[in-house]
Every structure is written in C-alpha cells, then in structure tokens.
PDB file of C-alpha atoms in Angstrom:
ATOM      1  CA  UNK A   1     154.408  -6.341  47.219  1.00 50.00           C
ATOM      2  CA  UNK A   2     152.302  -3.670  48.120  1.00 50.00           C
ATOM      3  CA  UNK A   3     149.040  -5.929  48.389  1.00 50.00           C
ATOM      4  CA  UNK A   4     151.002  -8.345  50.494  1.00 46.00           C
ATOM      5  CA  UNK A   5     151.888  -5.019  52.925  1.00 47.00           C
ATOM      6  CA  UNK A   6     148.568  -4.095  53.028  1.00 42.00           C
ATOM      7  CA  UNK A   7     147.477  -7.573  53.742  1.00 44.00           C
ATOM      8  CA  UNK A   8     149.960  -7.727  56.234  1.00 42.00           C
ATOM      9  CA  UNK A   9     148.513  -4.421  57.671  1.00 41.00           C
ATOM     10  CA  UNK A  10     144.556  -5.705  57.758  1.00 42.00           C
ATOM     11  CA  UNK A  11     145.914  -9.230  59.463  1.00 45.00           C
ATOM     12  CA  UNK A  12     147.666  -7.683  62.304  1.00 43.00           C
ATOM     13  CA  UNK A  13     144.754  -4.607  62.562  1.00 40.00           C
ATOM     14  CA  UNK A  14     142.544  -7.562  63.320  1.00 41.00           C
ATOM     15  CA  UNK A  15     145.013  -9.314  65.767  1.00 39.00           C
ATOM     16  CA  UNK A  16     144.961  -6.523  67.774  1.00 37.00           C
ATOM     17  CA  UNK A  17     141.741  -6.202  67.925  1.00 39.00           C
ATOM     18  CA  UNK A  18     141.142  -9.417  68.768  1.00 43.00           C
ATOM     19  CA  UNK A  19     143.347  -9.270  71.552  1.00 43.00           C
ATOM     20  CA  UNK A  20     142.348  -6.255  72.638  1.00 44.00           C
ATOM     21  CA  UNK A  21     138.130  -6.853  72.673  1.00 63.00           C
ATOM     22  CA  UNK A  22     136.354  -5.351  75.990  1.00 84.00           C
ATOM     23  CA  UNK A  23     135.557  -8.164  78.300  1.00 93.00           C
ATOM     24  CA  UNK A  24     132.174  -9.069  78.414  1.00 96.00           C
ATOM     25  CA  UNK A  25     130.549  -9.182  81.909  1.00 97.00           C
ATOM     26  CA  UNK A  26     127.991 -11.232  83.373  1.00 98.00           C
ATOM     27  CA  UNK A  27     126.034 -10.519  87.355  1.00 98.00           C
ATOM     28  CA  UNK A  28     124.224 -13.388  89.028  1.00 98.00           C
ATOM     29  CA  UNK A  29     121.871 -12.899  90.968  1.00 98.00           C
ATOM     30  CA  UNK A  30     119.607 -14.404  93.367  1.00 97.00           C
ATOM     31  CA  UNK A  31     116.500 -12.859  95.054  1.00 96.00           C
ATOM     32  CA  UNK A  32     117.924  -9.485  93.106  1.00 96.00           C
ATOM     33  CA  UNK A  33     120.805  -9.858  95.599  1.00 97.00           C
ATOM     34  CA  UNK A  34     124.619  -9.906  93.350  1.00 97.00           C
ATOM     35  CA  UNK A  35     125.987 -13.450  94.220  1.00 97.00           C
ATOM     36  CA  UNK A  36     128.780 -14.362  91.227  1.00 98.00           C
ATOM     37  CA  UNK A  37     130.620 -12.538  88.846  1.00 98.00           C
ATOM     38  CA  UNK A  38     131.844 -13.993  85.461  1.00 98.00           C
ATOM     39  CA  UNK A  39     133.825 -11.873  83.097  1.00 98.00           C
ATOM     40  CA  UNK A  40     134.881 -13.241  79.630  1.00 97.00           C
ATOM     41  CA  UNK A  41     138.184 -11.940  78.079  1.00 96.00           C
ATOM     42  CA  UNK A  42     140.882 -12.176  75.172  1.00 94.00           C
ATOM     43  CA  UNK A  43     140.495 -13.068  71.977  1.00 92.00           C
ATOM     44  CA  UNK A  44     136.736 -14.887  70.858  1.00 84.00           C
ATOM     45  CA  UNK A  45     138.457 -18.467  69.612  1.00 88.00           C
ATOM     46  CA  UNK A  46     140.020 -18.786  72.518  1.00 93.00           C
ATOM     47  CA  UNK A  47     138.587 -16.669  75.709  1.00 96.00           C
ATOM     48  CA  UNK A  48     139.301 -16.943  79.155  1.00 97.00           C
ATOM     49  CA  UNK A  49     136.587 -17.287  81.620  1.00 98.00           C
ATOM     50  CA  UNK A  50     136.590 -15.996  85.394  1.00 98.00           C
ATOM     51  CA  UNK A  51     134.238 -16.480  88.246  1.00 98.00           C
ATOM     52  CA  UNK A  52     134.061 -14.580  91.631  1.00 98.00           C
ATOM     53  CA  UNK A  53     131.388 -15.724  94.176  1.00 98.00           C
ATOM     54  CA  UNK A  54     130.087 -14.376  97.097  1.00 97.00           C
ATOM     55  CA  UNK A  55     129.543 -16.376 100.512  1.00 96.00           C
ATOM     56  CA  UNK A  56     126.123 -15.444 101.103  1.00 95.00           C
ATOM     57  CA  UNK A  57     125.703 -15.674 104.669  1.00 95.00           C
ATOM     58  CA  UNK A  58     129.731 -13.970 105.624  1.00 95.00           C
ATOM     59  CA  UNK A  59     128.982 -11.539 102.617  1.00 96.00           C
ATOM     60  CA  UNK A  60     132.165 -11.649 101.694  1.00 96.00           C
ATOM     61  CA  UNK A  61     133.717 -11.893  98.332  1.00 97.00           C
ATOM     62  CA  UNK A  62     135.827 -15.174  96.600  1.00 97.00           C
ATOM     63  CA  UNK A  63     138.955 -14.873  94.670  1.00 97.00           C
ATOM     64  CA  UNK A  64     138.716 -14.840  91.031  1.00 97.00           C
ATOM     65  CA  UNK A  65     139.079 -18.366  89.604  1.00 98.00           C
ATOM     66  CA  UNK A  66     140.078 -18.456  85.608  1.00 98.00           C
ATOM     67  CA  UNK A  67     140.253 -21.008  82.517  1.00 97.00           C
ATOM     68  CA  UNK A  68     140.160 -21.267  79.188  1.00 97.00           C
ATOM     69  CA  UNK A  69     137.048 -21.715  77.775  1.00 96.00           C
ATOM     70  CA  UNK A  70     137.879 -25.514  77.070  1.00 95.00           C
ATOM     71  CA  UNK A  71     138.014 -26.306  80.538  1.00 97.00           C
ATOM     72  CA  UNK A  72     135.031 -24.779  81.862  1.00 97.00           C
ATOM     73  CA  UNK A  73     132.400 -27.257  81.522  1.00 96.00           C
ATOM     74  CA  UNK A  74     134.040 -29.881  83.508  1.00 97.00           C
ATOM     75  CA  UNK A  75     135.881 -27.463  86.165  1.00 98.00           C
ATOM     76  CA  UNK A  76     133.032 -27.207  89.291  1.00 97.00           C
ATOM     77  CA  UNK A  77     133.657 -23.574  89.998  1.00 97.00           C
ATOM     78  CA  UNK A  78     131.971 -22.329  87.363  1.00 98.00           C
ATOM     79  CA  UNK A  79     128.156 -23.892  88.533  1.00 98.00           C
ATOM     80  CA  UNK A  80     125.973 -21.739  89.477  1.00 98.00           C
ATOM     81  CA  UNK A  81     122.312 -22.238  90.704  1.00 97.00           C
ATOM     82  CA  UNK A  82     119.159 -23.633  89.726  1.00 95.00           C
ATOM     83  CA  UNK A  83     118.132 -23.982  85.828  1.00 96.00           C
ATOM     84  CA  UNK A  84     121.349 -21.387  85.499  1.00 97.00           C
ATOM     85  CA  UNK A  85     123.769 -24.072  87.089  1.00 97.00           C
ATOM     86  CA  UNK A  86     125.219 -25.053  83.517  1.00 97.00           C
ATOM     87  CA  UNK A  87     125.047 -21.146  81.995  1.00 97.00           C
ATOM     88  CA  UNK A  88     128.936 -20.462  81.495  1.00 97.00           C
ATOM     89  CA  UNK A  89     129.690 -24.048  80.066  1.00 96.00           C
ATOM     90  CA  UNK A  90     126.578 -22.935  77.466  1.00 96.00           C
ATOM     91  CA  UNK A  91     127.782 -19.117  77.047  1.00 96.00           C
ATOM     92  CA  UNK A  92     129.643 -19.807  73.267  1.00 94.00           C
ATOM     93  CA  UNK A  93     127.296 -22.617  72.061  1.00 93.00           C
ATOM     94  CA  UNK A  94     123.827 -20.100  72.929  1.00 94.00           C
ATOM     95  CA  UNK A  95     125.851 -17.209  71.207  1.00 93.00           C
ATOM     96  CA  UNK A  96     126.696 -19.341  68.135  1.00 93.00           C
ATOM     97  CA  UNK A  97     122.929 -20.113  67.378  1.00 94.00           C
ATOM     98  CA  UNK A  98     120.660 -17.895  64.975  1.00 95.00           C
ATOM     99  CA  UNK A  99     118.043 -16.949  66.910  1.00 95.00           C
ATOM    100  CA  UNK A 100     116.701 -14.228  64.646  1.00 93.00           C
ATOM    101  CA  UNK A 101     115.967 -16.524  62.503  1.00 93.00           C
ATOM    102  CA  UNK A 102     113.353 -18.587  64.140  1.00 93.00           C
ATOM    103  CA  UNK A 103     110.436 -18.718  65.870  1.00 95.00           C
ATOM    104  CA  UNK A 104     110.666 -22.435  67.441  1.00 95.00           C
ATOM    105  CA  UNK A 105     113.809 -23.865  67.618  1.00 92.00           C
ATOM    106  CA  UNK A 106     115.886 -26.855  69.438  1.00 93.00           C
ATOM    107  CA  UNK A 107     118.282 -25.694  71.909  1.00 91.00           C
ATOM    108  CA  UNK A 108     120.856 -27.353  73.238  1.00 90.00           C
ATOM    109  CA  UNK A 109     119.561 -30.449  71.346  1.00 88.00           C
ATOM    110  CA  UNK A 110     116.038 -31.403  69.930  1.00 85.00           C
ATOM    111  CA  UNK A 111     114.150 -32.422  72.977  1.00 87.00           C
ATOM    112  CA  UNK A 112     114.391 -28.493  74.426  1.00 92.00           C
ATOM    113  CA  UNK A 113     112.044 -26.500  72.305  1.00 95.00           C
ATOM    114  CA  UNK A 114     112.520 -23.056  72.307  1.00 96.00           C
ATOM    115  CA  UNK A 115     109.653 -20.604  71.349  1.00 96.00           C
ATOM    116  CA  UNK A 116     109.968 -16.867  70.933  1.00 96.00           C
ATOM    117  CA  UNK A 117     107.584 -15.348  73.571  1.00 96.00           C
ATOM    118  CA  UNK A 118     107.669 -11.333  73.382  1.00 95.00           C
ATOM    119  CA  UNK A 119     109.394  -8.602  72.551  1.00 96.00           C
ATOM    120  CA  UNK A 120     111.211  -6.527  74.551  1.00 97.00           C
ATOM    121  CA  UNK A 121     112.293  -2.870  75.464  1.00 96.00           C
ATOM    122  CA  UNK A 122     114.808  -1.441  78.245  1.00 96.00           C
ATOM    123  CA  UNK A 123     117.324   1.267  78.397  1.00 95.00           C
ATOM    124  CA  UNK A 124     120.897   0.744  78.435  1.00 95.00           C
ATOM    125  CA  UNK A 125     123.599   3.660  78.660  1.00 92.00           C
ATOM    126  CA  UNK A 126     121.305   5.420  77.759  1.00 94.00           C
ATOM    127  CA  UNK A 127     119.485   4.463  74.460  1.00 95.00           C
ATOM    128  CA  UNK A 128     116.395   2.187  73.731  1.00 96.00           C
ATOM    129  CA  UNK A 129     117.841  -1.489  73.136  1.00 96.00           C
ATOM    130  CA  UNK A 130     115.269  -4.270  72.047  1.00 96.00           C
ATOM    131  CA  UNK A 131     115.794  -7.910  72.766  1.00 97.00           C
ATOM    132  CA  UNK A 132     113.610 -11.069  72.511  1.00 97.00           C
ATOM    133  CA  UNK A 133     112.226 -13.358  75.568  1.00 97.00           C
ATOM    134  CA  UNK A 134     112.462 -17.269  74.745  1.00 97.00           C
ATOM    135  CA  UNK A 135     110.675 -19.256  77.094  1.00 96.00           C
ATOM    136  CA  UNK A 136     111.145 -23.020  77.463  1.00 94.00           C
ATOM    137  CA  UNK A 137     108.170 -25.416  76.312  1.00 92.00           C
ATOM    138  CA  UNK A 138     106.968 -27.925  78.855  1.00 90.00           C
ATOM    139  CA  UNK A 139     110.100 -27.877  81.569  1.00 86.00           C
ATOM    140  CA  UNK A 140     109.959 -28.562  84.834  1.00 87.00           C
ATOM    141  CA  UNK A 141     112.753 -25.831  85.762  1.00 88.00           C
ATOM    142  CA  UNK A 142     113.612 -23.942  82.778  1.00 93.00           C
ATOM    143  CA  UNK A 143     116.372 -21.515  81.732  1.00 95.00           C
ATOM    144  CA  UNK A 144     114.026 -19.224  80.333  1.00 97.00           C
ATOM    145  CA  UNK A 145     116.682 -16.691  77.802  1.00 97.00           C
ATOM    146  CA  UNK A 146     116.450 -13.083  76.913  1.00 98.00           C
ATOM    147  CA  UNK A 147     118.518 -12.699  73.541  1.00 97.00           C
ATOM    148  CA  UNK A 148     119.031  -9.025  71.516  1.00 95.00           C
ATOM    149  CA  UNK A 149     119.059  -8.448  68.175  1.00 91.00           C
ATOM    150  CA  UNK A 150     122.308  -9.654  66.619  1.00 92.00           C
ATOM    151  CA  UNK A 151     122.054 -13.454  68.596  1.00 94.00           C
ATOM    152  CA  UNK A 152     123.947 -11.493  71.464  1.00 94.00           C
ATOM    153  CA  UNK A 153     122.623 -13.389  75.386  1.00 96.00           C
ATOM    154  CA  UNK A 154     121.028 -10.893  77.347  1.00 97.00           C
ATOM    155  CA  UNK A 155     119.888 -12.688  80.135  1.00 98.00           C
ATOM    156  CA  UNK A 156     119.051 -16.361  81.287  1.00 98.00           C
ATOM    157  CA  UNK A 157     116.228 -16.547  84.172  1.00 97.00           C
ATOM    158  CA  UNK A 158     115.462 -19.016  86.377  1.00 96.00           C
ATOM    159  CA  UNK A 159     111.729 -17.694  87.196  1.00 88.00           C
ATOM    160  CA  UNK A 160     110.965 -20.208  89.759  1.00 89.00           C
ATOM    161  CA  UNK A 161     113.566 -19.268  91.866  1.00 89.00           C
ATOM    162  CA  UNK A 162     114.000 -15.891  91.222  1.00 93.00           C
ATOM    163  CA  UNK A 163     117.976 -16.479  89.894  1.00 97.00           C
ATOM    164  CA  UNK A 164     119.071 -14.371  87.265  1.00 98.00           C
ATOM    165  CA  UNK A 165     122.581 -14.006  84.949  1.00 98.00           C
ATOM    166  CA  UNK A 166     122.556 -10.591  83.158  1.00 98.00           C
ATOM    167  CA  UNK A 167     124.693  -9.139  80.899  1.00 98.00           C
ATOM    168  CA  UNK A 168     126.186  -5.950  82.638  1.00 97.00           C
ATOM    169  CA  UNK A 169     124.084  -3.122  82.391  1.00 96.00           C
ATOM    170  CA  UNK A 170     120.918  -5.161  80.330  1.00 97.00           C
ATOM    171  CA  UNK A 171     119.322  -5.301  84.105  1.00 97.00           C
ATOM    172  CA  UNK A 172     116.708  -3.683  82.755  1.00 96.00           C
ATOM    173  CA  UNK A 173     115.574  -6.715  80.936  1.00 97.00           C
ATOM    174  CA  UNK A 174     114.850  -8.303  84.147  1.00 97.00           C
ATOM    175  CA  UNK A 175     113.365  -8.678  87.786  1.00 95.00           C
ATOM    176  CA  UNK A 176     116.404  -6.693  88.769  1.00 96.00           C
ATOM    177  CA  UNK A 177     115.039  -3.270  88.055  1.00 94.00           C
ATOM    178  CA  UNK A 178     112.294  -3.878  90.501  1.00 95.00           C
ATOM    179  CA  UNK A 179     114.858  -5.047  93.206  1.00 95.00           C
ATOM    180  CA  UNK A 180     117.146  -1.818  92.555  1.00 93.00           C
ATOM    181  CA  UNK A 181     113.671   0.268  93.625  1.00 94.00           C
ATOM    182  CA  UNK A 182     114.472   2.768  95.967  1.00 93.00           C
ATOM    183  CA  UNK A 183     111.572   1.675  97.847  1.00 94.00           C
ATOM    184  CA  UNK A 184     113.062  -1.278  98.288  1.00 94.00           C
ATOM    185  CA  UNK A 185     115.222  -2.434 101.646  1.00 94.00           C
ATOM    186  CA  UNK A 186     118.382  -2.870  99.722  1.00 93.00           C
ATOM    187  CA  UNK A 187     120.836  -6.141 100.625  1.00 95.00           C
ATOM    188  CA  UNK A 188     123.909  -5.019 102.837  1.00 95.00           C
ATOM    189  CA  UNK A 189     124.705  -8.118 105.084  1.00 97.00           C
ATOM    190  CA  UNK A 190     125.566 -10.977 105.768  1.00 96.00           C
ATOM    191  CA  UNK A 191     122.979 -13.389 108.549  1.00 96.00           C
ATOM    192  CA  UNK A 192     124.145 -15.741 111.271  1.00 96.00           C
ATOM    193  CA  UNK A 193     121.923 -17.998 113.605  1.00 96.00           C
ATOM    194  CA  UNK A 194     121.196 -17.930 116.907  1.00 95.00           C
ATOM    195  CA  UNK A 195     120.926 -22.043 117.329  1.00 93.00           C
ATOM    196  CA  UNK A 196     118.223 -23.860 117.796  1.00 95.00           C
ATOM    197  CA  UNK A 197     115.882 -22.135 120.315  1.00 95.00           C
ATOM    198  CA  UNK A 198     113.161 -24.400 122.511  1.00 96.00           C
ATOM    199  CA  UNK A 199     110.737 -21.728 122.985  1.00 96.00           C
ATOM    200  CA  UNK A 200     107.879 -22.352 125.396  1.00 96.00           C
ATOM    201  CA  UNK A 201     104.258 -22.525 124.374  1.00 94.00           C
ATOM    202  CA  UNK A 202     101.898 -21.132 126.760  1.00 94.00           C
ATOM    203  CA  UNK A 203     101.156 -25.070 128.182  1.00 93.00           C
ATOM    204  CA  UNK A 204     105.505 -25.441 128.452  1.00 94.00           C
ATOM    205  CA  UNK A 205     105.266 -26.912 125.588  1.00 95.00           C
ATOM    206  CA  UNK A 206     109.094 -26.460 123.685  1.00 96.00           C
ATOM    207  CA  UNK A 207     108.818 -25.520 120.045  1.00 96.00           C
ATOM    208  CA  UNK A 208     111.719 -26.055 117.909  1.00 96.00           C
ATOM    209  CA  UNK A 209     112.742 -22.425 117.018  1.00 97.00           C
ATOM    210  CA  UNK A 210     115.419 -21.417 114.671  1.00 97.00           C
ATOM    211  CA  UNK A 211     116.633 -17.287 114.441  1.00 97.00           C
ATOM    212  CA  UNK A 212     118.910 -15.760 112.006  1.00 98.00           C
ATOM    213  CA  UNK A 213     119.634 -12.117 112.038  1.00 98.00           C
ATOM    214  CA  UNK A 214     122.002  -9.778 110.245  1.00 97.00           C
ATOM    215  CA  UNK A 215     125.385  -9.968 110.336  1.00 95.00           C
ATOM    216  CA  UNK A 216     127.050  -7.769 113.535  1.00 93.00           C
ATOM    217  CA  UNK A 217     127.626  -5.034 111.888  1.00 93.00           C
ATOM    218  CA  UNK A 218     123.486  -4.586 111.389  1.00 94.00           C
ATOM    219  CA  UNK A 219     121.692  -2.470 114.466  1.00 91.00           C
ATOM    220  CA  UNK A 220     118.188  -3.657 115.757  1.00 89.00           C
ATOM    221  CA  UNK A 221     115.759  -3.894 116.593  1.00 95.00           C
ATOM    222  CA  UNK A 222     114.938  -5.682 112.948  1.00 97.00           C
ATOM    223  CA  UNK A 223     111.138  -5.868 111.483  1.00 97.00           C
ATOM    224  CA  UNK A 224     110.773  -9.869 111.612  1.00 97.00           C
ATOM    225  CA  UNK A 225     109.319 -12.531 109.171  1.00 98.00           C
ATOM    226  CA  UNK A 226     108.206 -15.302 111.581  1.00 98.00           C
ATOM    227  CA  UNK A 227     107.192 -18.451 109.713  1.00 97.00           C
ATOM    228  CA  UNK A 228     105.695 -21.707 111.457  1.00 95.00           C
ATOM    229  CA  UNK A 229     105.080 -24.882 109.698  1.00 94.00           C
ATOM    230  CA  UNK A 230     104.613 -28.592 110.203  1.00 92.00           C
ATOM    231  CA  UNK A 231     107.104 -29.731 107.362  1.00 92.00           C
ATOM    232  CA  UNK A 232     110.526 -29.327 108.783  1.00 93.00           C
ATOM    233  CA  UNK A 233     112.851 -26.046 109.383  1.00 96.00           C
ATOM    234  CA  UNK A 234     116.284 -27.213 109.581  1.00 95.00           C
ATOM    235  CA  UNK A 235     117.900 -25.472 105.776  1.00 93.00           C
ATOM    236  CA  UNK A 236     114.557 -23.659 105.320  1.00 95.00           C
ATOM    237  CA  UNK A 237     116.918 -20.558 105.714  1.00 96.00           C
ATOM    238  CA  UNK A 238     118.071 -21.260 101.985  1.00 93.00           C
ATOM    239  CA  UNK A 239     114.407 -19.734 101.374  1.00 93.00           C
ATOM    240  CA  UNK A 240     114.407 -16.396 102.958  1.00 96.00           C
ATOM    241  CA  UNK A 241     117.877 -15.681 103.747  1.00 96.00           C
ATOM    242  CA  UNK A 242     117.700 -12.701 101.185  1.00 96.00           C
ATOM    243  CA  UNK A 243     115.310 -11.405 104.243  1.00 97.00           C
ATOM    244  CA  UNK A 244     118.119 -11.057 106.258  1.00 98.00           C
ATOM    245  CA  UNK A 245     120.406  -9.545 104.247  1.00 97.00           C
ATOM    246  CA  UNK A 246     118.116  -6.758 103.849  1.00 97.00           C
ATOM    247  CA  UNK A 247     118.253  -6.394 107.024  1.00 97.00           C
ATOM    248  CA  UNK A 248     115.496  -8.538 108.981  1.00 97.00           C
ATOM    249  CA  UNK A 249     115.034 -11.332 111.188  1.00 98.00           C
ATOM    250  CA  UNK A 250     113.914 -14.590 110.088  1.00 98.00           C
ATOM    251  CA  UNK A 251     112.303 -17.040 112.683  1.00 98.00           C
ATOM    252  CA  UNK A 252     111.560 -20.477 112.024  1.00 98.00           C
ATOM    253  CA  UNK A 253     109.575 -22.701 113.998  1.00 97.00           C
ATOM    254  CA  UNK A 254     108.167 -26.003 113.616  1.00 95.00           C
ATOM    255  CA  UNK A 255     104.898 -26.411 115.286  1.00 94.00           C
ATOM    256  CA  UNK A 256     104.124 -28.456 118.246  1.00 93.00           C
ATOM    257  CA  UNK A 257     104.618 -32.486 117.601  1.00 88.00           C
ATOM    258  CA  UNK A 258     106.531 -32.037 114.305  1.00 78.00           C
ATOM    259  CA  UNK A 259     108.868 -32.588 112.536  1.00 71.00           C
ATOM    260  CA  UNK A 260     109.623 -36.396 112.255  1.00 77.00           C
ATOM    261  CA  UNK A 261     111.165 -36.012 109.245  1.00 84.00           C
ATOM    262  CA  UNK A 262     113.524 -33.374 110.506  1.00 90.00           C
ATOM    263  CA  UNK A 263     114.528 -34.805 114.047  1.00 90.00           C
ATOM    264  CA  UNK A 264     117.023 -32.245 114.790  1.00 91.00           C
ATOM    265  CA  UNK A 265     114.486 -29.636 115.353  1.00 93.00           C
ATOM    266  CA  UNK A 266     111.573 -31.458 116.308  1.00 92.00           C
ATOM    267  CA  UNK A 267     109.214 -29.513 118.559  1.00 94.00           C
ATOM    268  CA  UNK A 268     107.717 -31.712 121.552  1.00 93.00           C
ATOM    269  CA  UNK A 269     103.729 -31.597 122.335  1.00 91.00           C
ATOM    270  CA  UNK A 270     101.363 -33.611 119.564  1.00 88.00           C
ATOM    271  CA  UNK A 271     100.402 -32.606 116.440  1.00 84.00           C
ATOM    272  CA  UNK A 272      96.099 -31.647 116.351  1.00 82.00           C
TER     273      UNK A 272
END
C-alpha cells in the first residue's frame, strides 16, 4: 500500500510538472527588426502553439492565434519567411533528433545533409552557454540551425536574407547582437509611400520615382537611401523597408526608358 501511495505521489509530482513547464519562446526576426512571436506551452506530448505577427509597414501588432501542435503544419498562420517558412511545423521533430551524436546527419529526410560547422559561445542570463552551428550542404536557401548541448534549437537562420528565429534570450548566437548595437539606428516605425512620383530629368524627361518614409509619427528631415536601377521598382520596397523603419527614406527610381517588365512604373526617355 505504501509503494502504491508513493507511486501515486511521483505520478501526480510529474503531472504537475508537466502541466506546469515554462513556455518556451521563440522571436523572428527580419533585418534584426522583431516581426513574429511564437510561444510553446502545456504539457510536451501535447503543447499548444501561438503566433503573433507584426504588420510591418502599420507596425502594429496581430492577435495571438493558437493550436495544438497537431494542427500546426497545415494551419497557414504559422508560416513564416524564407528558408524559416516551415520552422514551427519542424519545432518537435528538430528537438527529437540526436544531434550530439553526429557529425553528418540527414535532416528532415536523407536528401538534406546536415554537417556540424563550429562551435559556439554567447552569454545568456548571465553565464557562458555553448551551442553548435549546422550548416546545410549544397542548398539553394538553407535553414542553416544553431543547436545547444542537450539537442535543445537555439536558432534557425536564413543567412541569405538576413531572417532569424531565436530562442528568447540565445540572441547572442546570432546577427541580432550586432543589430541591438547602440550604434545602431534602432527600428521604431512603421513606412508609407508617397505614390508613384514622375520626377523630371534635367531634358523633362519623367522618371518613374517611388518614396516611402516613416510612419507619421517620425520627424524629418530623414538621411535618404536613393537607389536607381534598370530592372524594375514596383515591390523593391520588400528589400529595404527595414531602412525606413529605422527611420529613413527610401527612393526608388527606375532609370530613363525602363522598366518594360514593370509597366506600372516605367520611366519615359530611352534606355543608352
């Protein structure tokens, strides 16, 4: 009777704790700029996942959105961006491998080699944590993963686009230290455009011009990035809004006789 009570005891110690496990955390972000949120609670067989997301150019936060884990991979408000877009509906199955194990290994399947690149070092709350960079062999945009010592995800990286999901407070692991610089124009807004602008060249000439600034709340004058190009402006914003939510202007304009293959901002004149 008494091994049964304390059986008893241990089973419902471990329910509780189950139920009762801290959250875990994740931060996207893109351009070192927050953009999502995804928190995962309750008990580990069975977790709930939860997404917030932020509208980049309003700067203003979504909702929360939840489900249970089983849902996730097929519910759309959990993709993200770039070679990241799948990370939450991956979350349990890159968690459930043994990475310390290996040096190569196939992940998710046998045609994505893994291979373990360096070690790493970073402070978090205070103490020196170490963790592993795996880089992905021969992909054309690869989820390149930071993973610590006891198979726990650190980080997954999108390097070609600068797009990053970190654990919370690991953001030492990755390009986001360098954004958080002092030195660096933090992000505090939200952009809008002006509209296409026909700006004349010195011959009254019209160049297709596109300007986005801050959102209102921002006070110019604002240092500019002024790009020209032959290849089309019309969603080149997607590029450098992160520009504007630190707090500059971006101007766009297609030089003379170009675009034709982006007719709505064509600028007139021939192309030399």
């Amino acid at each position: 009777m008494r091994s049964f009570a304390l059986l008893l005891v241990l089973s419902t110690v471990t329910s509780i704790a189950e139920a009762q496990r801290a959250p875990a955390r994740f931060d996207v972000y893109m351009y070192g700029i927050r953009a999502a949120e995804l928190t995962v609670a309750g008990p580990s067989k069975a977790p709930t996942y939860s997404i917030r997301k932020k509208d980049l150019a309003s700067n203003i936060w979504s909702s929360a959105h939840s489900a249970p884990i089983g849902t996730v991979p097929a519910d759309t408000a959990f993709l993200l961006w770039g070679s990241i877009r799948d990370f939450p509906a991956q979350l349990a199955r890159l968690e459930a491998v043994d990475w310390q194990s290996h040096d190569v290994l196939g992940w998710p399947d046998r045609a994505s080699i893994y291979e373990r690149t360096r070690e790493l070092k970073a402070v978090v709350a205070g103490k020196p944590v170490n963790a592993t960079r795996w880089n992905k062999r021969d992909a054309f945009l690869p989820m390149d993963l930071i993973v610590g010592p006891h198979n726990d995800f650190v980080a997954g990286i999108d390097s070609r686009a600068d797009i990053v999901v970190v654990r919370r407070g690991f953001e030492g692991f990755t390009t986001i230290a360098a954004w958080n610089d002092p030195k660096v124009s933090q992000a505090r807004y939200g952009f809008r455009s002006l509209g296409k602008q026909m700006m004349p060249a010195a011959d009254g000439v019209g160049l297709a011009t596109l300007v986005y600034l801050p959102s209102a709340e921002a006070k110019g004058p604002f240092p500019t990035v002024f790009i020209r190009t032959p290849y089309g402006i019309t969603g080149l914003i997607d590029g450098y809004w992160h520009y504007v939510a630190r707090g500059f202007a971006v101007v766009l304009q297609a030089v003379r006789g170009t675009s034709f293959t982006d007719p709505a901002a064509r600028s007139e004149g021939e192309l030399e």
